Short mmCIF file of C-alpha atoms in Angstrom, two decimals:
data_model
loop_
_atom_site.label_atom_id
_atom_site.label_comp_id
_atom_site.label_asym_id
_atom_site.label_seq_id
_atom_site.Cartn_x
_atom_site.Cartn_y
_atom_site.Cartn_z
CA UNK A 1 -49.31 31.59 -39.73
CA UNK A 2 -50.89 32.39 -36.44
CA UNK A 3 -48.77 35.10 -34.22
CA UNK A 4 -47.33 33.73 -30.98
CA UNK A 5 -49.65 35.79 -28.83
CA UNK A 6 -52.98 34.38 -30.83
CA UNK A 7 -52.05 30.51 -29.69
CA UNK A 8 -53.88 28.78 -27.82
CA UNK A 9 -52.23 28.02 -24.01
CA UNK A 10 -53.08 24.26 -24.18
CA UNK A 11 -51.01 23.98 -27.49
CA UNK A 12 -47.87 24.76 -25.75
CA UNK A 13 -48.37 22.07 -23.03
CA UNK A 14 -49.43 19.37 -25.63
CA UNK A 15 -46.24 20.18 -27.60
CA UNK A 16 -44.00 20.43 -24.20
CA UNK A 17 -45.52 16.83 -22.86
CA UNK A 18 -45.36 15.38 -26.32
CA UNK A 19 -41.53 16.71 -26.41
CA UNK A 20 -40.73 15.65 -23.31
CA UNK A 21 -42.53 12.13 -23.83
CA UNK A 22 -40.34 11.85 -27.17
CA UNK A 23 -37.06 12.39 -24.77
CA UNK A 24 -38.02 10.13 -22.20
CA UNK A 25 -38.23 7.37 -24.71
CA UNK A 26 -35.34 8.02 -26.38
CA UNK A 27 -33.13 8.43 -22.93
CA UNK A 28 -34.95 5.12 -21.82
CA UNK A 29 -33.32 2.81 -24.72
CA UNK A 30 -29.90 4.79 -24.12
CA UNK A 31 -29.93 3.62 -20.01
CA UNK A 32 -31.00 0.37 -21.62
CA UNK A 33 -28.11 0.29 -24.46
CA UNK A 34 -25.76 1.23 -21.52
CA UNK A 35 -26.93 -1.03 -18.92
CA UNK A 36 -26.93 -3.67 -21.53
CA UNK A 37 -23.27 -3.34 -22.66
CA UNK A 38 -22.14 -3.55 -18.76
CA UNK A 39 -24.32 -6.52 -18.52
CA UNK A 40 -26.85 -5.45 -15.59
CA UNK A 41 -29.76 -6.17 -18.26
CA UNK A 42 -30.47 -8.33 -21.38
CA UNK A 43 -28.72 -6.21 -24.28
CA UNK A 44 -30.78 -5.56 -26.84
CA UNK A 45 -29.30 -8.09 -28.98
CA UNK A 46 -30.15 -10.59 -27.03
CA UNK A 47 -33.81 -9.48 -26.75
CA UNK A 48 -34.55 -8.43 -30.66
CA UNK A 49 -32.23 -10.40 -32.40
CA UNK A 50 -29.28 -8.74 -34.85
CA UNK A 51 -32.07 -8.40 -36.82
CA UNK A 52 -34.49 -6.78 -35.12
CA UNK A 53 -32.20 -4.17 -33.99
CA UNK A 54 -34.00 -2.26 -36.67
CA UNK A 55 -37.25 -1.72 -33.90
CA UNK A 56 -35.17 0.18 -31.19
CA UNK A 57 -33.43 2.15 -33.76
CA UNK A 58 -36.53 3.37 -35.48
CA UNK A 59 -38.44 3.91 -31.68
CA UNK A 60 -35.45 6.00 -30.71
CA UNK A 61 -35.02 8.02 -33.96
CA UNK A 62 -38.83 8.28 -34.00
CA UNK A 63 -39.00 9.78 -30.61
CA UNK A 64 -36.40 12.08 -30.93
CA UNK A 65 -38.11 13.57 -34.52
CA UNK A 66 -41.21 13.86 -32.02
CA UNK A 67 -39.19 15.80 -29.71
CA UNK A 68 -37.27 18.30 -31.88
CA UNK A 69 -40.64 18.87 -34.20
CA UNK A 70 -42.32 19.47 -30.38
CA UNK A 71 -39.87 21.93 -29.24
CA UNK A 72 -39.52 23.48 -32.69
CA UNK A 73 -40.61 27.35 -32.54
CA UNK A 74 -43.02 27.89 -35.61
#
């Protein structure tokens, strides 16, 4: 395991964009979820279906495994 003083700089602002990518997405279906359920937008049942409510589940859970294995201290 490399100390924290050997890392490279660059490594810490790939794993902060990639973090902050993974909450982004995640926050992005919640507004979407919300907005959906007050009716401003197509929920997402309308757009993937009962069944394809699989997709946004799996984007969102994927995303926020990106973000907590980004922000994880080694």
């Amino acid at each position: 395991m490399m100390d924290l003083f050997q890392r490279p700089a660059n490594l810490n602002r790939l794993r902060l964009s990639l973090g902050l990518l993974g909450i982004t997405t995640a926050a992005a279906f919640l507004v979407w979820l919300l907005a959906g359920w007050l009716g401003w937008v197509p929920g997402m049942v309308d757009v993937f279906g009962v069944e394809g409510m699989r997709t946004p589940a799996a984007i969102s859970v994927a995303a926020l495994l990106l973000a907590a294995l980004s922000f994880w201290e080694c």
